[in-house]
Each structure stands twice: as C-alpha cells, then as structure tokens.
mmCIF file of C-alpha atoms in Angstrom:
data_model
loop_
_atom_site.group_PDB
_atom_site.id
_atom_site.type_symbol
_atom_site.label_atom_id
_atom_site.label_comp_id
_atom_site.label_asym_id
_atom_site.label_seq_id
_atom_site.Cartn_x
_atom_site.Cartn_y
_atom_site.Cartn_z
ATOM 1 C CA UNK A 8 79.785 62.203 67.822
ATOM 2 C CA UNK A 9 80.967 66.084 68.232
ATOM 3 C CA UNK A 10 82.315 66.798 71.104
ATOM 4 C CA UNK A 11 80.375 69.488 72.302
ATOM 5 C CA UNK A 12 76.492 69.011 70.906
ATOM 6 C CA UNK A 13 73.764 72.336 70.687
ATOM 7 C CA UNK A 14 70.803 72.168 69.462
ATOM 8 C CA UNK A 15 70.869 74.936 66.295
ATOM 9 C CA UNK A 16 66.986 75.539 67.058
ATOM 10 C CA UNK A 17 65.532 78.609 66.156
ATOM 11 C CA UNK A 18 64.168 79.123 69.463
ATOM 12 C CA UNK A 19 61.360 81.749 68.642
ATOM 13 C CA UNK A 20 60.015 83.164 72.218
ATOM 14 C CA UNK A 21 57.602 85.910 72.893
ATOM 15 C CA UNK A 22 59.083 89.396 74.304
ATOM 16 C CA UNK A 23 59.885 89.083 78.094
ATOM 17 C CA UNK A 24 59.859 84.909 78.448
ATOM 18 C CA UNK A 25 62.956 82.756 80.135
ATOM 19 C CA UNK A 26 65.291 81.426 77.704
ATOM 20 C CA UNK A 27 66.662 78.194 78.392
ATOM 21 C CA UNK A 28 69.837 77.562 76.276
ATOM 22 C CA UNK A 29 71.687 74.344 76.485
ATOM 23 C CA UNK A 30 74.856 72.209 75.286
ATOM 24 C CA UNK A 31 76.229 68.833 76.536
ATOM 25 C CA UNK A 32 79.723 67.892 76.329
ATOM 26 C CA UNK A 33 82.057 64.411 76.388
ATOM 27 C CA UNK A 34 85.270 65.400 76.955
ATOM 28 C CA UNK A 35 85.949 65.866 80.385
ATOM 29 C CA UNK A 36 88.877 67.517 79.973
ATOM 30 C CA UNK A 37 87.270 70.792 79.013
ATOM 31 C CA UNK A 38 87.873 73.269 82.211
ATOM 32 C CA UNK A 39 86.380 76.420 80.965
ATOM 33 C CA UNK A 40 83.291 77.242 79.602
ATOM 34 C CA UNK A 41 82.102 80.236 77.407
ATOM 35 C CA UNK A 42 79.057 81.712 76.023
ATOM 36 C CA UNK A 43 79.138 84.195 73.275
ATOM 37 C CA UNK A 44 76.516 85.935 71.258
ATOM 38 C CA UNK A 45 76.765 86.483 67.771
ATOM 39 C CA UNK A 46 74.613 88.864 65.535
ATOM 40 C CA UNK A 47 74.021 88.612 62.225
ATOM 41 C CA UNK A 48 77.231 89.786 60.061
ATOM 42 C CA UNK A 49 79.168 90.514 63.224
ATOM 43 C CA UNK A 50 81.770 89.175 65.425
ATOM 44 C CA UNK A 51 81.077 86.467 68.565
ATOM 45 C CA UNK A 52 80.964 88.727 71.806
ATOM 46 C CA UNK A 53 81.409 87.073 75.244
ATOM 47 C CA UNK A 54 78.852 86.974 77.397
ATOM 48 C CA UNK A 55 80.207 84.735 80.236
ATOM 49 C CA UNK A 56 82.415 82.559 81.161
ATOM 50 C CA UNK A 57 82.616 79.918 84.035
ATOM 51 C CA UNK A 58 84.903 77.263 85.662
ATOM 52 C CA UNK A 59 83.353 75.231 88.281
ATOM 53 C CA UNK A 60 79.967 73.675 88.644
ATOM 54 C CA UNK A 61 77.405 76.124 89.614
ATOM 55 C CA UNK A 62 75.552 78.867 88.835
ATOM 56 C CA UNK A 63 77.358 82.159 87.880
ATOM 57 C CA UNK A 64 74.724 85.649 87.806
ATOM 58 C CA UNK A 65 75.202 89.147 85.326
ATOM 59 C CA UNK A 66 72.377 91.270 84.816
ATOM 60 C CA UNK A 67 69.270 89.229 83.556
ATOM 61 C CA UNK A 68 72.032 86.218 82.237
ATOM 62 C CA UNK A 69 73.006 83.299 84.348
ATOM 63 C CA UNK A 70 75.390 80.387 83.189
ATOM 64 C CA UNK A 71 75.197 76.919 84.633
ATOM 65 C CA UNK A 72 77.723 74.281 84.701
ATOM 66 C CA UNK A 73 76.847 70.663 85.810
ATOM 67 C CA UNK A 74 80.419 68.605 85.284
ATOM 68 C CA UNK A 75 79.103 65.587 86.138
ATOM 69 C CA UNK A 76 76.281 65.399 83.719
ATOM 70 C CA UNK A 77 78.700 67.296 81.393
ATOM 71 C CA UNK A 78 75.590 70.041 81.033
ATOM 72 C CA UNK A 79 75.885 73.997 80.882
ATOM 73 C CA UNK A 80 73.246 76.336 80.160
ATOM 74 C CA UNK A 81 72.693 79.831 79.966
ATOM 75 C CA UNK A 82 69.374 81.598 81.054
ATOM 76 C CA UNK A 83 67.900 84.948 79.883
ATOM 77 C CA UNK A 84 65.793 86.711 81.989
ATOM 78 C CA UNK A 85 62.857 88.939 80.601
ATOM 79 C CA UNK A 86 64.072 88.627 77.379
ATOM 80 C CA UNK A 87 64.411 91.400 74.634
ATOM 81 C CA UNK A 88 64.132 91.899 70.828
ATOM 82 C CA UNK A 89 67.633 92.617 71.102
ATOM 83 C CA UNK A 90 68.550 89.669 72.390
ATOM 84 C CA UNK A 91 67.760 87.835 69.074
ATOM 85 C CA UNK A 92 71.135 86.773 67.878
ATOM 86 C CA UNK A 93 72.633 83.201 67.727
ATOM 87 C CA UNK A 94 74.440 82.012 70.967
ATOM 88 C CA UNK A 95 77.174 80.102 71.057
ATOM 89 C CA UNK A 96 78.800 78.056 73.646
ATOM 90 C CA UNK A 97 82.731 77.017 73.473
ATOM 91 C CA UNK A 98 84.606 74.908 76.017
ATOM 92 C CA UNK A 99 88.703 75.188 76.698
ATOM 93 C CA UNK A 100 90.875 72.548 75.175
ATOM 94 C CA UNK A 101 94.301 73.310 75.910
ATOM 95 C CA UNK A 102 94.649 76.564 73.873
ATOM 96 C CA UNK A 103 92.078 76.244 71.484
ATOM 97 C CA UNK A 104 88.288 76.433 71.830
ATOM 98 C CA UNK A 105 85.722 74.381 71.058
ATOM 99 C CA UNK A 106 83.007 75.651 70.257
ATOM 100 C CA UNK A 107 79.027 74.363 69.903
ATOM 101 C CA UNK A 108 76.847 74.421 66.399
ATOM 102 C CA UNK A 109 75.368 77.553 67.680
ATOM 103 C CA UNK A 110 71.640 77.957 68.818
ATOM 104 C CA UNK A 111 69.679 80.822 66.545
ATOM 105 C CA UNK A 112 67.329 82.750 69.124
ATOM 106 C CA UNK A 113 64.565 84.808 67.896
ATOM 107 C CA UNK A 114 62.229 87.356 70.473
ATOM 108 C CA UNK A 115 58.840 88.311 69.703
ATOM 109 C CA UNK A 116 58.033 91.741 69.864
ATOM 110 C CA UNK B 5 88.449 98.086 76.811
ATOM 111 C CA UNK B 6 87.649 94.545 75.354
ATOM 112 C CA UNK B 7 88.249 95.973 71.693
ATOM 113 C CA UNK B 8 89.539 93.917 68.751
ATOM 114 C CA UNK B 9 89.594 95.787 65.510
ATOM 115 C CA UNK B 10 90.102 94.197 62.091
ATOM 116 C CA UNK B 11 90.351 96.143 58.664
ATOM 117 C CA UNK B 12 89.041 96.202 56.318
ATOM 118 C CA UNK B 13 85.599 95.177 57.007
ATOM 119 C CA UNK B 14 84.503 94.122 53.559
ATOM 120 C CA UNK B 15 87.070 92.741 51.073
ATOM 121 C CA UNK B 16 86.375 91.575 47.434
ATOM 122 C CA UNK B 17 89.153 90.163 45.503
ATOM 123 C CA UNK B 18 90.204 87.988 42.385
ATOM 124 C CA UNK B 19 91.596 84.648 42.777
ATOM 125 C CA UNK B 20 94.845 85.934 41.609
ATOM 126 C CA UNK B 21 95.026 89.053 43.844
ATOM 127 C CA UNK B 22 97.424 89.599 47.006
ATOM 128 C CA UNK B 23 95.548 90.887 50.060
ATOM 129 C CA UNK B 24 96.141 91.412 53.878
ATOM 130 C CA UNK B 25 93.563 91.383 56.584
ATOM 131 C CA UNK B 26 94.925 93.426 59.553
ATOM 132 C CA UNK B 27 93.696 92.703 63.224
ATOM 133 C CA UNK B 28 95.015 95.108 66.169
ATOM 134 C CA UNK B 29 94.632 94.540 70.102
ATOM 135 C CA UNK B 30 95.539 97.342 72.636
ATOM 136 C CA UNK B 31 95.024 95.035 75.702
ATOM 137 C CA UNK B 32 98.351 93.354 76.301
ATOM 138 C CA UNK B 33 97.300 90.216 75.593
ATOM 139 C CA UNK B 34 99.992 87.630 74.565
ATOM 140 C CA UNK B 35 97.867 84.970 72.590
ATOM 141 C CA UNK B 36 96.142 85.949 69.365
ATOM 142 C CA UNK B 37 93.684 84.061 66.450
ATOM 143 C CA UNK B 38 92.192 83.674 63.423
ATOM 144 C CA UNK B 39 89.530 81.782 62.667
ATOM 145 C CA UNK B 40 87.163 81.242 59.562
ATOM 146 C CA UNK B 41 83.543 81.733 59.789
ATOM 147 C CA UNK B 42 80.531 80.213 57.030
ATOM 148 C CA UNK B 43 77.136 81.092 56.947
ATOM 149 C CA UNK B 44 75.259 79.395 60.015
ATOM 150 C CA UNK B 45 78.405 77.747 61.284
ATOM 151 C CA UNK B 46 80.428 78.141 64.203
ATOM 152 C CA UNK B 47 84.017 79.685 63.910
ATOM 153 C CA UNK B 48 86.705 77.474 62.787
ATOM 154 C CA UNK B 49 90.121 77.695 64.591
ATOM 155 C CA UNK B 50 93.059 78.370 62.050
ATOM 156 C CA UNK B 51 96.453 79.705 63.466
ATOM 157 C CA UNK B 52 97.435 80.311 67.066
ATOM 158 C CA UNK B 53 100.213 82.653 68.118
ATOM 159 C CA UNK B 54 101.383 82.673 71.191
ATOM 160 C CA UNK B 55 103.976 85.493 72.651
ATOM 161 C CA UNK B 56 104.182 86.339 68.865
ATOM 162 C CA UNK B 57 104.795 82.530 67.921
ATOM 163 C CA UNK B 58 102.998 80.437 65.333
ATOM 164 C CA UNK B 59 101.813 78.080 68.081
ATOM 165 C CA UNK B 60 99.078 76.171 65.901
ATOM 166 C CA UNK B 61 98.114 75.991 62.655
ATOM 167 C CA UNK B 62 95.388 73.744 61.778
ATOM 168 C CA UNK B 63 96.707 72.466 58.544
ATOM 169 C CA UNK B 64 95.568 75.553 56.814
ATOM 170 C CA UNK B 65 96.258 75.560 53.287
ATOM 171 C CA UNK B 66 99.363 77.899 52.197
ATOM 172 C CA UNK B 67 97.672 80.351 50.358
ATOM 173 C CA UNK B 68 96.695 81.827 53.861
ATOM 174 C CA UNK B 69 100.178 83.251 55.478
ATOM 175 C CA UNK B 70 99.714 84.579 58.878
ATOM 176 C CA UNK B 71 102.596 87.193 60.532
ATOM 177 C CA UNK B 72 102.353 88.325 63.883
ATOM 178 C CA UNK B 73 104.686 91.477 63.938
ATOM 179 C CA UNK B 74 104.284 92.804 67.480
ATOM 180 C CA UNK B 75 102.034 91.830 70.349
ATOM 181 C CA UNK B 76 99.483 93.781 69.375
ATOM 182 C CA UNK B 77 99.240 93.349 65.346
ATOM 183 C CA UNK B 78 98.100 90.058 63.687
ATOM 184 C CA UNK B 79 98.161 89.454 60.090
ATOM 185 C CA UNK B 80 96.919 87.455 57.779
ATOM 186 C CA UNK B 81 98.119 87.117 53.678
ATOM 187 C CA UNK B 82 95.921 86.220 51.321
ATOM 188 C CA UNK B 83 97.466 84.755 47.647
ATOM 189 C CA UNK B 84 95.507 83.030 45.136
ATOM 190 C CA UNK B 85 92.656 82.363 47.050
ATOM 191 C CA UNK B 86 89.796 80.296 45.775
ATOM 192 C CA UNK B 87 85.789 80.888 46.041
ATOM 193 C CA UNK B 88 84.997 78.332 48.312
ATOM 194 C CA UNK B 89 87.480 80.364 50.731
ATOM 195 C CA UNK B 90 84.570 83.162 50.931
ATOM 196 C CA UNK B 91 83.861 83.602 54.650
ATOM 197 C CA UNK B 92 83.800 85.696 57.819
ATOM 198 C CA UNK B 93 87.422 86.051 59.016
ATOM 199 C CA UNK B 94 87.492 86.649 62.596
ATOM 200 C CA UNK B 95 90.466 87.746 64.607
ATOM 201 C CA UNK B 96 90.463 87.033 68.236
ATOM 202 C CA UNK B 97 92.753 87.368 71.353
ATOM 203 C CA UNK B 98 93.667 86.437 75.181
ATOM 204 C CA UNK B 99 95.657 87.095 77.661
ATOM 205 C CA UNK B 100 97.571 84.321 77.666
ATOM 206 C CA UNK B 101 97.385 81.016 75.337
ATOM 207 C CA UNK B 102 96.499 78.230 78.163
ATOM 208 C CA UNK B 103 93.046 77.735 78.631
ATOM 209 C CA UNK B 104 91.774 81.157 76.781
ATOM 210 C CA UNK B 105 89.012 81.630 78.612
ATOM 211 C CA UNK B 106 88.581 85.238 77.957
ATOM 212 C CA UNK B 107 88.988 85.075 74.489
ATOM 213 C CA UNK B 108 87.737 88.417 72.594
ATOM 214 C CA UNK B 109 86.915 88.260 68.820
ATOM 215 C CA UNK B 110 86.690 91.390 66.483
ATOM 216 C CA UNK B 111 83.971 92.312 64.373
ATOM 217 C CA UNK B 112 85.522 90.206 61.481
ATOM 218 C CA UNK B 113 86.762 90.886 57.617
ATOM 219 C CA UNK B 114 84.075 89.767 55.364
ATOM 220 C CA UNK B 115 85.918 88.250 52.445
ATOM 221 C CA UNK B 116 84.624 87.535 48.503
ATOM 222 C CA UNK B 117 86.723 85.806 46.243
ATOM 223 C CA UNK B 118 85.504 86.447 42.697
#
C-alpha cells in the first residue's frame, strides 16, 4: 500500500463547476501538507499548504485537512480552463516529501 | 519572489557526453533538491542538501554527481548517462530542511539521452 493514495482520474468538469480533489494518507507522522499544480512540461507550483485539521481559504482554493480520517482535499471554486493541469498533493516526512500519484484535471470550456 | 531557475531548459546528449544542469535560488533558503520527473508520474526525490551538505541521497546511481557550491547554486553532473535516465529534472528549495513545507520547484531541465 503507498503511503499517500490519489486517485490519477482525469477529472473532466464543465467551465465554472466545484472541484473536489482528494488524497488519503497512513502515516500519521506526516505534519504538513501541500498541494501543487503542475502543467504540462512545467515545474510543480505550490498552491497551499496546511498544518492542522481544518479548512484553510485563498482566492477561489480551499485545502482541508481531516487527521483523524487521515483525509485532505482541495476545492476549486468556479473553475477555469486554466485551471486544467494535474494537481498534486505531498505530505512532510522529516525532510523529504511525499508526494501523491497526481490527479489530471481537465475544464470544459 | 518564489523564483527557482534551472538552465538549460532542454538538454539532448549522448550517452558518453559530460553535462551540468544548473539550478539558482535568490531567496536565502538553506535546503535545496533535485528530483526526477517521468511522464504522468509524480517527482521522485534524489539528493538533499542541507546548509550546502549532501544530506540525502536516495541511492542514486553515480553517474548523477550533485555539488552544491554556495547557498544559492545547486548542481547536478551528468556522465555516461543512459536512455532510460530521460526525464524532467526538477530543482527545488526551502527555507530550511525540517519539515519543507514551503518547498518551491523550478520550471525543470528537460533531459534526452540519445
């Protein structure tokens, strides 16, 4: 079993829909927790990041940590074209990351 | 600034050649990365430094020799690389090493070994 699971999708979603993007995680050592987008052919750029359980607001994103079901997610508001890109969530071991499969989003003009 | 640059951006070269991938950082931060990218996969962790110390290496095989000459310069040698080592090379870095948690990558060194 990986330690951090995401589901690779694509997620194809008309222009202007909620995105719902999700990974679970078993370690429960992992204190931090990232999400970065990644376009095609470029480098990951971070979105968010978040420590504690709870929500965590920036423009039309919002993370959300649940440590005790070992759940974060990250919602997109009214989403774009542009937002099509993969999304990737990573997690804080010690002084690495870990990061998830990646989850490929794709918005319908 | 959150800027990581990395040059060249495209690099083709024989499996005999000598390259260098350069990554540069102006924001003071004292932990720095590479990592290896495939098609459709997430990035792969290679070599840590740490205050301009190898910290990790993730049993990386020595054709790839990373130098970290200053706090804000990252290397990475390539020698007698092999195809299957074509990828997205991705340099990253932190503020500190413990828990990165701010951890900004650059746009990445595409690399083809012929």
């Amino acid at each position: 079993q990986k330690e951090v699971e995401q589901d690779p999708g694509p997620l194809s979603v008309p222009e202007g829909a909620i995105v719902s993007l999700n990974c679970t995680y078993s370690n429960s050592a992992f204190q931090y927790f990232m999400w970065y987008r990644q376009y095609s052919r470029k480098g990951p750029e971070l979105l968010m990041y978040t420590y504690s359980s709870g929500n965590k607001e920036d423009g039309r994103f919002t993370a959300q940590v649940d440590k005790s079901s070992k759940y974060i997610s990250l919602f997109i508001r009214d989403s774009q074209p542009s937002d099509s890109a993969t999304y990737l969530c990573a997690m804080t071991a010690g002084n690495k990351l870990v990061f998830g499969a990646g989850t490929i989003l794709r918005v319908k003009s | 600034d959150t800027e990581v640059t990395q040059t060249p951006k495209h690099l083709v070269m024989g499996m005999t050649n000598k390259k260098s991938l350069k990554c540069e950082q102006h924001m003071g931060h004292r932990a720095m990365y590479w990592y290896k990218q495939k098609a459709k996969k997430p990035p792969e962790l290679m070599f840590v430094y740490s205050y301009e110390k190898l910290s990790i290496n993730e049993s990386v095989p020595s054709r790839f020799s990373p130098e970290c000459p200053n706090s804000s310069l990252l290397n990475l040698h390539l020698h007698a690389l092999q195809p299957e080592d074509s990828a997205l090379y991705l340099c990253a870095s932190s503020v500190q090493g413990g828990q990165p948690r701010e951890q900004y990558f650059g746009p990445g060194t595409r690399l083809t070994v012929t």
